[in-house]
Tab-separated table of C-alpha atoms in Angstrom:
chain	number	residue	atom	x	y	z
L	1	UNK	CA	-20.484	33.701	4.991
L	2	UNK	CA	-24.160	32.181	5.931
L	3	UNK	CA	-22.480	29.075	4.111
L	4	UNK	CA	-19.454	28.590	6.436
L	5	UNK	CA	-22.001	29.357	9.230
L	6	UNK	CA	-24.301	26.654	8.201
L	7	UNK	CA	-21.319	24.607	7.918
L	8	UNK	CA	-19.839	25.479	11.286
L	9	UNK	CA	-23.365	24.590	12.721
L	10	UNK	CA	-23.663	21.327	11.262
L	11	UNK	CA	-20.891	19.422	12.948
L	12	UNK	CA	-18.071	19.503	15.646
L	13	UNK	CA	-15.767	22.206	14.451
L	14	UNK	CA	-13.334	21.989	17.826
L	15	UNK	CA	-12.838	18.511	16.281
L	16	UNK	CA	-11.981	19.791	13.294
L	17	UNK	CA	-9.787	21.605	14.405
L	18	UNK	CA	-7.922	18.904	16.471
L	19	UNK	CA	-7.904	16.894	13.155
L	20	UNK	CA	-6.226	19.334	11.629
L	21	UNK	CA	-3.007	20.471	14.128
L	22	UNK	CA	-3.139	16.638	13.944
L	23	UNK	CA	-2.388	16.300	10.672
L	24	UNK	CA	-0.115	19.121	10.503
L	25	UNK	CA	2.467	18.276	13.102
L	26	UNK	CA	2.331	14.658	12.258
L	27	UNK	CA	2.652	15.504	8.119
L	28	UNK	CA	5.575	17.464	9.316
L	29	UNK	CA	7.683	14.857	11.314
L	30	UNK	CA	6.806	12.881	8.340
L	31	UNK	CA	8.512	14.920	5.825
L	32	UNK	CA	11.798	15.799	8.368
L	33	UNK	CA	14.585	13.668	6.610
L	34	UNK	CA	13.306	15.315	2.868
L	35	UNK	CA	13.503	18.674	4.545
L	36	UNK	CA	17.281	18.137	5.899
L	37	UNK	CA	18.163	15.898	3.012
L	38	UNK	CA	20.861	18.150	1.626
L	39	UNK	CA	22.142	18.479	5.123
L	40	UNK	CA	22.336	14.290	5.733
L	41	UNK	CA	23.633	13.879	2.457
L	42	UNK	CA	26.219	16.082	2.286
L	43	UNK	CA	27.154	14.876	5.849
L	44	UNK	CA	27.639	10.980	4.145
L	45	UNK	CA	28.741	11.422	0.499
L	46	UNK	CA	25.449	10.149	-0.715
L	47	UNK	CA	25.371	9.252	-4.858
L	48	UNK	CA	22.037	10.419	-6.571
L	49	UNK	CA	20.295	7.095	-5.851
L	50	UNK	CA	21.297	7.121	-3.071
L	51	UNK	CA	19.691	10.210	-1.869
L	52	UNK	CA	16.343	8.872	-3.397
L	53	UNK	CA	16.224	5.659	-1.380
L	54	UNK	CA	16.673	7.845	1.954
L	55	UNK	CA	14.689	10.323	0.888
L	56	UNK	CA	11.807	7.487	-0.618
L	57	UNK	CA	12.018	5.380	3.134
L	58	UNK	CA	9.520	7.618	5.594
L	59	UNK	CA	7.135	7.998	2.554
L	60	UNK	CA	6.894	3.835	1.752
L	61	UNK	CA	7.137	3.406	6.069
L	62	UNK	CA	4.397	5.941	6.408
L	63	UNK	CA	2.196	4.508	3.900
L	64	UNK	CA	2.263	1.019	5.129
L	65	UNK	CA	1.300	2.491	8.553
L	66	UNK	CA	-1.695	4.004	7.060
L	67	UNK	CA	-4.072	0.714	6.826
L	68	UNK	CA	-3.135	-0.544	10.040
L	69	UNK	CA	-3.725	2.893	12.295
L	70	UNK	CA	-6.846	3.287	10.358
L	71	UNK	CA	-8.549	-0.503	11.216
L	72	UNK	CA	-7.235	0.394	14.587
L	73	UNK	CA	-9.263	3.556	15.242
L	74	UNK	CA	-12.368	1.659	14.289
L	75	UNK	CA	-12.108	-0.660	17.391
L	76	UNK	CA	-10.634	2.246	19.639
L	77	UNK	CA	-11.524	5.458	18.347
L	78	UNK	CA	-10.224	7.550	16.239
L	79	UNK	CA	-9.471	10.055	19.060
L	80	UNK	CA	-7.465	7.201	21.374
L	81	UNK	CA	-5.808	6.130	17.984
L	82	UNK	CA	-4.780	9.745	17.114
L	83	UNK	CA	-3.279	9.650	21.071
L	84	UNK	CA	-1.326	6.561	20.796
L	85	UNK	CA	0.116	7.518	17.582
L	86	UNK	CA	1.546	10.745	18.572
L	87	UNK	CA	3.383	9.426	21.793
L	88	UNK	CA	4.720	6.511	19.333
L	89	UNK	CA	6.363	9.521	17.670
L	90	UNK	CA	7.570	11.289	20.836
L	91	UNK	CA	9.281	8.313	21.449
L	92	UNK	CA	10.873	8.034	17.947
L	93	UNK	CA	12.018	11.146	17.474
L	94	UNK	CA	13.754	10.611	20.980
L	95	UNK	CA	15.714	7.905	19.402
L	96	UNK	CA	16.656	10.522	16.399
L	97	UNK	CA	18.046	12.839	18.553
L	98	UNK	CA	20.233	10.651	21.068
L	99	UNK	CA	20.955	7.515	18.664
L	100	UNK	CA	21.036	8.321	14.882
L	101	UNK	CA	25.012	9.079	13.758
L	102	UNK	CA	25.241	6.923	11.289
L	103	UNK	CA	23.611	6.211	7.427
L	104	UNK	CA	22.404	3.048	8.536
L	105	UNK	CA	20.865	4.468	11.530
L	106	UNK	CA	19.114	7.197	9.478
L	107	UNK	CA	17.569	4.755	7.119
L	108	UNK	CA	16.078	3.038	10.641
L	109	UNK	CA	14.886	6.807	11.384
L	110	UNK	CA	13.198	6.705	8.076
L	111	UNK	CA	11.406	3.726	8.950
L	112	UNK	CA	9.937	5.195	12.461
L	113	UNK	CA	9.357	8.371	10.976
L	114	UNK	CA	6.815	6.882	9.367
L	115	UNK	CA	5.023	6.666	12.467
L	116	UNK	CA	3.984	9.750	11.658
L	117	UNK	CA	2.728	9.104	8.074
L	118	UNK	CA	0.081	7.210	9.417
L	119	UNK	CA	-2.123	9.679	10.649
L	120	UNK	CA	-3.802	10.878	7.402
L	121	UNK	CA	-6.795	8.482	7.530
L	122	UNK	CA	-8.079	8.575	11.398
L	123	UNK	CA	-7.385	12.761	10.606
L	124	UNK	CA	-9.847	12.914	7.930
L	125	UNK	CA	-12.545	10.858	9.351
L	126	UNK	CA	-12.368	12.508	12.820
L	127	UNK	CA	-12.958	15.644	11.889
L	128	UNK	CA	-15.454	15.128	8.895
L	129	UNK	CA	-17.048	12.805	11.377
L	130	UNK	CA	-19.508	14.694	12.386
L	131	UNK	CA	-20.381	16.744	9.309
L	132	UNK	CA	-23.542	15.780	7.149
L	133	UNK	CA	-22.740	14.106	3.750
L	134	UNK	CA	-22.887	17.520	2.056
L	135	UNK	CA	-20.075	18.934	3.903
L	136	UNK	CA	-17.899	16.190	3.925
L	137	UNK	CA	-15.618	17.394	0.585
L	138	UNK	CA	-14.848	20.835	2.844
L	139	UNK	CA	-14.737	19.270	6.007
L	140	UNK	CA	-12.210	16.911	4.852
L	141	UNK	CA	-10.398	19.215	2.706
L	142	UNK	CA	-9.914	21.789	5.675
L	143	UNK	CA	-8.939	18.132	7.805
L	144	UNK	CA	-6.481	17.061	5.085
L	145	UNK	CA	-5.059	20.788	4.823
L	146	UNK	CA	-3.094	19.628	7.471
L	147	UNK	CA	-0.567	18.736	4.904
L	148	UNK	CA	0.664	22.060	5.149
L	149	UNK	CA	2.912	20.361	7.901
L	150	UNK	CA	5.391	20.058	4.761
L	151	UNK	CA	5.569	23.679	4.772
L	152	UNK	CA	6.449	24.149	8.750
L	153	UNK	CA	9.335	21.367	7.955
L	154	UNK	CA	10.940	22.559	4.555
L	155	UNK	CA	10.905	26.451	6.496
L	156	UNK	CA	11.973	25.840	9.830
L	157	UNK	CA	14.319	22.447	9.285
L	158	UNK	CA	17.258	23.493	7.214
L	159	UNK	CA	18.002	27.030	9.406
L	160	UNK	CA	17.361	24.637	12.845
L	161	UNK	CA	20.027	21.942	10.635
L	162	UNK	CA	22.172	24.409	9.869
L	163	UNK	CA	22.470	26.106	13.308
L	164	UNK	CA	22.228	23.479	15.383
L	165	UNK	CA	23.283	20.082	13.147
L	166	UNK	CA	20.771	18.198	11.572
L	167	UNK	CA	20.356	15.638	14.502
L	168	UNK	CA	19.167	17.907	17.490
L	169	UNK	CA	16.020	18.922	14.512
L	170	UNK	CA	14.378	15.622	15.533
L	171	UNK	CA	14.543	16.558	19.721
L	172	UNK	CA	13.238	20.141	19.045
L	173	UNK	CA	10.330	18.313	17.167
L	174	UNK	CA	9.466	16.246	19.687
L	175	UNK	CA	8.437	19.060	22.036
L	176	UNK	CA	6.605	20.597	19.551
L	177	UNK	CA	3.903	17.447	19.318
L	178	UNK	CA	3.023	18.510	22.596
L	179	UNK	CA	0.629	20.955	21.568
L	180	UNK	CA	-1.696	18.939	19.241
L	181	UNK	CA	-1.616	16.189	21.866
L	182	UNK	CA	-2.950	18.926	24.507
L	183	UNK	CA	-5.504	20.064	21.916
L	184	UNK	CA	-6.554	16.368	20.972
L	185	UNK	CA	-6.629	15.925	24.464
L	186	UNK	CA	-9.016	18.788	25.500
L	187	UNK	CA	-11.233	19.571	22.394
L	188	UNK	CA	-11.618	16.335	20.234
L	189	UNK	CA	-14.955	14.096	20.611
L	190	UNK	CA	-15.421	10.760	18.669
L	191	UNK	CA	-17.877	11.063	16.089
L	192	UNK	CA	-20.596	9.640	16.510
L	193	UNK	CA	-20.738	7.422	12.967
L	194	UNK	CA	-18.472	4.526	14.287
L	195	UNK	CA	-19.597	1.647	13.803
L	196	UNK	CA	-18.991	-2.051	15.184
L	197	UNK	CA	-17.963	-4.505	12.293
L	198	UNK	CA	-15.990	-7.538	10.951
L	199	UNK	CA	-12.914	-7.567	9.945
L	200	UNK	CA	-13.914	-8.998	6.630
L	201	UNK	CA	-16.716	-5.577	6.552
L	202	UNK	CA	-14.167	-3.307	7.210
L	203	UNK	CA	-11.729	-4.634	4.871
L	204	UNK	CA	-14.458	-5.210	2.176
L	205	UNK	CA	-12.977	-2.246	-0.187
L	206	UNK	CA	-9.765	-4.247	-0.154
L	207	UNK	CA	-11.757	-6.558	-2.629
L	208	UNK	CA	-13.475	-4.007	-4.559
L	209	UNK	CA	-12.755	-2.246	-7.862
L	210	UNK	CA	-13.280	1.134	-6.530
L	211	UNK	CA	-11.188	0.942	-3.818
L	212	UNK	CA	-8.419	0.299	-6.423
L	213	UNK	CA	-9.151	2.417	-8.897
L	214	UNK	CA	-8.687	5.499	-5.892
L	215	UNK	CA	-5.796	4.591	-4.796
L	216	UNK	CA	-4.410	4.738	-8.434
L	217	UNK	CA	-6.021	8.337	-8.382
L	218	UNK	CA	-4.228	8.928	-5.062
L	219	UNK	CA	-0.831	7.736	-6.707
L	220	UNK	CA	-0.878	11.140	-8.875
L	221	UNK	CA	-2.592	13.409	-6.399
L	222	UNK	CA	-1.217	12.735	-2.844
L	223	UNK	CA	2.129	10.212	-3.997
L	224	UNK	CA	3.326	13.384	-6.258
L	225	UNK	CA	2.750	16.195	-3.162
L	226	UNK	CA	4.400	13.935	-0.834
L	227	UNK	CA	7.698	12.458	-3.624
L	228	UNK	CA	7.335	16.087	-4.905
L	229	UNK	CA	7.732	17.731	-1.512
L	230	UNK	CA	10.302	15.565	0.155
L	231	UNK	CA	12.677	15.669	-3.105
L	232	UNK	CA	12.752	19.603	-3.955
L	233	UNK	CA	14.668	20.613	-1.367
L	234	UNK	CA	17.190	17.917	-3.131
L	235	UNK	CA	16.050	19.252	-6.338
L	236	UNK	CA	16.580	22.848	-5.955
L	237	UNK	CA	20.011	22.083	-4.228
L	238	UNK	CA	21.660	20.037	-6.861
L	239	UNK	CA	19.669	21.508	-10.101
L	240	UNK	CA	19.987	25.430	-9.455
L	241	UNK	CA	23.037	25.472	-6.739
L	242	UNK	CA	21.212	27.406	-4.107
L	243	UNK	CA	21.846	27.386	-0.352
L	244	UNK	CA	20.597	24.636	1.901
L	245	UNK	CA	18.245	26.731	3.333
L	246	UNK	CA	16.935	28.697	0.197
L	247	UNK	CA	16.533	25.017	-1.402
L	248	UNK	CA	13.943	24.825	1.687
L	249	UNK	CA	12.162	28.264	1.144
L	250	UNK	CA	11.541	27.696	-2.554
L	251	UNK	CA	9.982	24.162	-1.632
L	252	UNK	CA	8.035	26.054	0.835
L	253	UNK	CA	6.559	28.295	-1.846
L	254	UNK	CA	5.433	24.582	-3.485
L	255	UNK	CA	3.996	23.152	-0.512
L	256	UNK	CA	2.129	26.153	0.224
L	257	UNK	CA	0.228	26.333	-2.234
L	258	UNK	CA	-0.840	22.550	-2.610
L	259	UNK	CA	-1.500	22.409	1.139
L	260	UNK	CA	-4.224	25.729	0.769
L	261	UNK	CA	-5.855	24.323	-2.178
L	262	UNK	CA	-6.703	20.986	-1.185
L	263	UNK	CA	-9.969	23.045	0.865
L	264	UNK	CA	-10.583	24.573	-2.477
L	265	UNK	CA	-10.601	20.921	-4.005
L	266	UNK	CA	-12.993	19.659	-1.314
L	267	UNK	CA	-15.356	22.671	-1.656
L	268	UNK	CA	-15.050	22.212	-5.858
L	269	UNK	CA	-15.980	18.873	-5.878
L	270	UNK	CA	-18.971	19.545	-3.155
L	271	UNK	CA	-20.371	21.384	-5.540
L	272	UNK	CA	-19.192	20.726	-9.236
L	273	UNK	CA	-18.297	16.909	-8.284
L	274	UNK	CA	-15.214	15.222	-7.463
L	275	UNK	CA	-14.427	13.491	-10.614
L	276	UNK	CA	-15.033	16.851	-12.541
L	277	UNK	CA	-12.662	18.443	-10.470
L	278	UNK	CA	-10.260	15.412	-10.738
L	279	UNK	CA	-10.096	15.751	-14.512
L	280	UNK	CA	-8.934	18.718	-14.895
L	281	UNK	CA	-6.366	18.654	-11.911
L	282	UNK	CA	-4.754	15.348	-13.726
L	283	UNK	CA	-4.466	17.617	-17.374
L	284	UNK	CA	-3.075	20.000	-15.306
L	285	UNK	CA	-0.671	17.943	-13.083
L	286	UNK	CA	0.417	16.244	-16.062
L	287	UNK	CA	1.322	19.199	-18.601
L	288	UNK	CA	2.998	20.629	-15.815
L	289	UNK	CA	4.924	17.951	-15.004
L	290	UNK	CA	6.449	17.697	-18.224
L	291	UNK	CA	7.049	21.097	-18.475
L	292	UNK	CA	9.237	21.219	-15.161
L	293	UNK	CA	11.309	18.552	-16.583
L	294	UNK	CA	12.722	20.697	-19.664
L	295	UNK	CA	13.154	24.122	-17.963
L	296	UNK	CA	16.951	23.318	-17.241
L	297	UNK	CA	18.731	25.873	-14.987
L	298	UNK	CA	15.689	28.385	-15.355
L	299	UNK	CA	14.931	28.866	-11.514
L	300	UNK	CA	12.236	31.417	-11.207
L	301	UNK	CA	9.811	30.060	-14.212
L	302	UNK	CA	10.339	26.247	-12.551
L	303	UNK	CA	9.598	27.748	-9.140
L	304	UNK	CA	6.144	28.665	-10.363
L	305	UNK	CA	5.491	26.031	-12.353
L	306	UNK	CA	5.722	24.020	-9.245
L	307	UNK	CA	3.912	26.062	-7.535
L	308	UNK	CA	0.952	25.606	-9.894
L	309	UNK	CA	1.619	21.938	-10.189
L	310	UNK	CA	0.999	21.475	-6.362
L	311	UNK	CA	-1.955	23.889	-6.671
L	312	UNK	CA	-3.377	21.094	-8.991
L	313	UNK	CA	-2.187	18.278	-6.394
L	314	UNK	CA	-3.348	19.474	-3.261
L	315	UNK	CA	-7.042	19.948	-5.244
L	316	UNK	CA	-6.834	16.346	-6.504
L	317	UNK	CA	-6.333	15.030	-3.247
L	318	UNK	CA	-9.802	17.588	-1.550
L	319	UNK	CA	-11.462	16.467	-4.753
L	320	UNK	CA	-10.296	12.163	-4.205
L	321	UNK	CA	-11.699	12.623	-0.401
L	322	UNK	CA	-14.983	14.085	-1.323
L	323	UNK	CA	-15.587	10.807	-3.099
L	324	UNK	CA	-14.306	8.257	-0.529
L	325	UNK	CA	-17.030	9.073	2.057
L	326	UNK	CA	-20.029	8.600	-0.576
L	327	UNK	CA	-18.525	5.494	-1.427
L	328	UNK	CA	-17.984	3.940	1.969
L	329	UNK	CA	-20.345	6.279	4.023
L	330	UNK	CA	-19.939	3.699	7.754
L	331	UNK	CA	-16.373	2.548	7.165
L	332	UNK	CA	-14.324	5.651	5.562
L	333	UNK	CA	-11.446	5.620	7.932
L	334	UNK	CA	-10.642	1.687	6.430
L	335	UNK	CA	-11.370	3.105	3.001
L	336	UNK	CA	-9.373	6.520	3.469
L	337	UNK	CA	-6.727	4.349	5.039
L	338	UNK	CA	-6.363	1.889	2.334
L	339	UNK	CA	-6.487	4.426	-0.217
L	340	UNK	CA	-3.794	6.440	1.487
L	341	UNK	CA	-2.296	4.012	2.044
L	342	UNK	CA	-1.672	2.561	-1.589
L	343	UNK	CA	-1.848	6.073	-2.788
L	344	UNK	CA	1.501	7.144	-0.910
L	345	UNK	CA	3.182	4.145	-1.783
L	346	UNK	CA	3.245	6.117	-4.904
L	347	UNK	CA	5.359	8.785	-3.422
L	348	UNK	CA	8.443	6.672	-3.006
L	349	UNK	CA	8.743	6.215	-6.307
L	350	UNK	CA	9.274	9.515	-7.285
L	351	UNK	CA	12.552	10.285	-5.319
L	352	UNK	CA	13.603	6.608	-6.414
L	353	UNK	CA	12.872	7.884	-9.809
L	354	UNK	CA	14.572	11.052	-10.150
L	355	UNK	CA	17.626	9.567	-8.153
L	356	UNK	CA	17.779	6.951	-10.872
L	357	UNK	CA	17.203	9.230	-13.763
L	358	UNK	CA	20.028	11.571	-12.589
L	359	UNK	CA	22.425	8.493	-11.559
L	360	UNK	CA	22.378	6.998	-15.241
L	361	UNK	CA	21.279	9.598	-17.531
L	362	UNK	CA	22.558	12.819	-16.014
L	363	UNK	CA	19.265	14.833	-16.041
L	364	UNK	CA	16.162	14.712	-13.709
L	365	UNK	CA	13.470	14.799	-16.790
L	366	UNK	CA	12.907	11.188	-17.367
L	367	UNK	CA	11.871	11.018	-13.644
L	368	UNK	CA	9.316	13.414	-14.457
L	369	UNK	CA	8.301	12.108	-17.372
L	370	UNK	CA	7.170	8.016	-16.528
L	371	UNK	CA	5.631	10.340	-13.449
L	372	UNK	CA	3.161	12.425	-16.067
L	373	UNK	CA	2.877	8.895	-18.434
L	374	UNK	CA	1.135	7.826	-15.050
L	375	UNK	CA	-1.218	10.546	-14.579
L	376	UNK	CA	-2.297	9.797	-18.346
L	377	UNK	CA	-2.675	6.130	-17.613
L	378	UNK	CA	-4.032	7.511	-14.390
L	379	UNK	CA	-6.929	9.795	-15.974
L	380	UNK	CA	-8.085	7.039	-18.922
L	381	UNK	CA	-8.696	4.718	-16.063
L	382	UNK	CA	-11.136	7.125	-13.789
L	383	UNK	CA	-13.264	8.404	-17.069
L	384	UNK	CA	-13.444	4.905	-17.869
L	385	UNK	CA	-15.074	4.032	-14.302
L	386	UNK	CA	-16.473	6.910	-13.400
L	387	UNK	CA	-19.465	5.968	-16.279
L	388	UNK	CA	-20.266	3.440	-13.362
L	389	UNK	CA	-20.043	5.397	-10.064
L	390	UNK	CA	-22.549	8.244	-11.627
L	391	UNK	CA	-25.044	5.379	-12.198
L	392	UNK	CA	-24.590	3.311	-8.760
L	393	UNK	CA	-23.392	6.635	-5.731
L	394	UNK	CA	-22.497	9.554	-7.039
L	395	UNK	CA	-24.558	11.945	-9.236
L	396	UNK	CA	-23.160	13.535	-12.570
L	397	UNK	CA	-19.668	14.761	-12.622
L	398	UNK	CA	-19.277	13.138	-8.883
L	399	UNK	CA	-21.499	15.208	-6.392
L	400	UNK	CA	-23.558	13.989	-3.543
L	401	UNK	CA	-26.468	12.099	-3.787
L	402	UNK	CA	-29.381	13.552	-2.039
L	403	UNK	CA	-30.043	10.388	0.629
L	404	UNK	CA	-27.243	8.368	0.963
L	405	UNK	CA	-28.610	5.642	2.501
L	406	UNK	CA	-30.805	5.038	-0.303
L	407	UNK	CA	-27.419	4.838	-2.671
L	408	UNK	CA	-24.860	3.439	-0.724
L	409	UNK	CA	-23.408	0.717	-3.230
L	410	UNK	CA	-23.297	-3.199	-2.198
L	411	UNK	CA	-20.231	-4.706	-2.318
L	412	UNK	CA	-21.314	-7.588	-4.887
L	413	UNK	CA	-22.542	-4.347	-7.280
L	414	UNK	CA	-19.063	-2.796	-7.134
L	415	UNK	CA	-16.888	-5.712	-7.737
């Protein structure tokens, strides 16, 4: 308890917490069309592949959004950013409610939906803003719990679909951004570690090995919660023959749990490093992974095995973010940005995947299995590196140094 105290005391926690309703209404606008996929499928006769490609549009939109809202909150502020964003997806999901009727038109609705996707990196550095460097794995883990938003859409989507047709969903979600836009409004403060650069400066870990070799980490951890997430409710609808909305409760159970432990990842890695943590959550993700794909028509053992597979996702992705700010300590929202960026590219492919793998083959596992031959490929790559990053910024097993400022890598020593 004295901890979280200390930690309370060392920063802006009304920030945090308007980084986190941030994140949490935004994640779950992003996530609307996997939610009420069974619902907009069923509505147009959709084939397998089909259903991945609509399913796989708000997460590739979202993530190309990312970069962009990120350099913008550096010449803004993160809290203005934050502001603009969420009218932009007022606006859009005006347009879902009073235009979208047709397949074409949802695919467009993908595309602005991921609007919304774009809010992970300005979210993460506004409310770890103003924490101290040895806070900043819990600060952004409680920040990036925000992904729990999955968890508000899968639950209260289908039974709003079902009742009132899948189209009025995206009107009833506009007025529900009100509230983190009155809370932005009120409570948030812009940190004070913004700082004035070049382009080229905050771009720099564009160029960089590091800033690679992350967002291939971030492929695994964040692209499977978000493929993962958006493609159960399809998943649990086709495989096991539930309801609509029971397809959305048992991704619920998922989400849940990967959205809670992403704190627990940021707090690991504070203390027993991030690339510690990283290594086991990528064993984990992968055996799992591999698992789901043979348990057949077995519903309750694949529910849990999910469940522990986005346990180990939602830590990878606390764990990645406890690394990003000791890497880039002045320009994290570009890095966090870039990283999420590239990282949730990764989460269309696994709804393009599966689609494919049940189109031609007539069973979901080989999507799950090129996913886990990733997170091998995936987990050579970071032991490989991370004999580096202890020697340059991070101590043993990825934990903080003690001054920062004496260890903050160049850019020509990281290349």
């Amino acid at each position: 308890m004295s901890d979280y105290k200390a930690f309370l005391r060392s920063g802006h926690a009304p920030t945090l917490l308007a980084s986190f309703l941030y994140f949490d209404f935004t994640f779950a606008i992003w996530v609307l069309n996997g939610a009420m996929a069974p619902f907009i499928s069923e509505t147009f006769s959709l084939t397998p592949a089909e259903k991945g490609f609509m399913i796989s549009v708000p997460i590739l939109a979202g993530a190309l959004m990312r970069f962009p809202l990120g350099l913008l909150s550096q010449y803004i502020g993160r809290k203005s950013a934050a502001m603009v964003e969420m009218g932009l997806i007022v606006l859009a999901l005006a347009y879902g409610y009073f235009f979208v009727d047709t397949h074409s038109e949802v695919i467009a609705m993908g595309v602005l939906l991921g609007i919304a996707g774009g809010s992970f990196g300005i979210a993460l550095s506004l409310g770890s803003g103003w924490f101290p460097p040895r806070y900043k794995g819990l600060a952004m883990g409680i920040a990036g719990a925000g992904n729990s938003g999955t968890v508000l859409a899968v639950l209260f989507a289908p039974p709003l679909a079902a009742k009132f047709g899948w189209q009025a969903v995206y009107g009833l979600a506009a007025f529900t951004m009100l509230l983190p836009m009155a809370v932005m409004a009120v409570l948030a403060k812009e940190p004070p570690d913004r700082e004035h650069q070049t382009l080229r400066e905050h771009t720099a870990c564009l160029y960089e090995k590091d800033g690679w070799a992350f967002s291939l980490i971030y492929v695994v951890t964040f692209g499977g919660f978000i493929g993962l997430a958006n493609f159960l409710p399809t998943y649990f609808y086709d495989q096991f023959h539930v309801t609509k909305v029971e397809a959305g409760q048992l991704t619920m159970l998922a989400t849940l749990m990967g959205s809670a432990t992403r704190v627990v990842g940021g707090w690991l890695s504070d203390r027993w490093g991030g690339i510690n943590t990283l290594t086991a959550v990528l064993v984990f993700v992968v055996v799992t992974l591999v698992v789901c794909g043979t348990m057949g028509q077995h519903l309750a053992p694949t529910t849990l095995l999910f469940m522990l597979c986005f346990a180990a996702l939602g830590a990878g992705n606390g764990a990645l973010f406890q690394l990003v700010p000791l890497r880039w300590p002045l320009t994290t929202a570009v890095a966090g940005s870039m990283i999420g960026e590239l990282g949730a590219l990764g989460g269309g492919f696994i709804p393009n995947a599966m689609g494919l793998s049940k189109q031609h083959f007539g069973t979901y596992f080989y999507g799950f299995l090129v996913f886990a031959l990733v997170g091998v490929a995936v987990l050579v790559m970071m032991r490989v590196m991370q004999i580096r990053w202890t020697r340059t910024w991070a101590e043993k097993g990825g934990r903080a140094r003690v001054n920062v400022a004496e260890t903050r890598p160049s850019t020509a020593r990281a290349r």
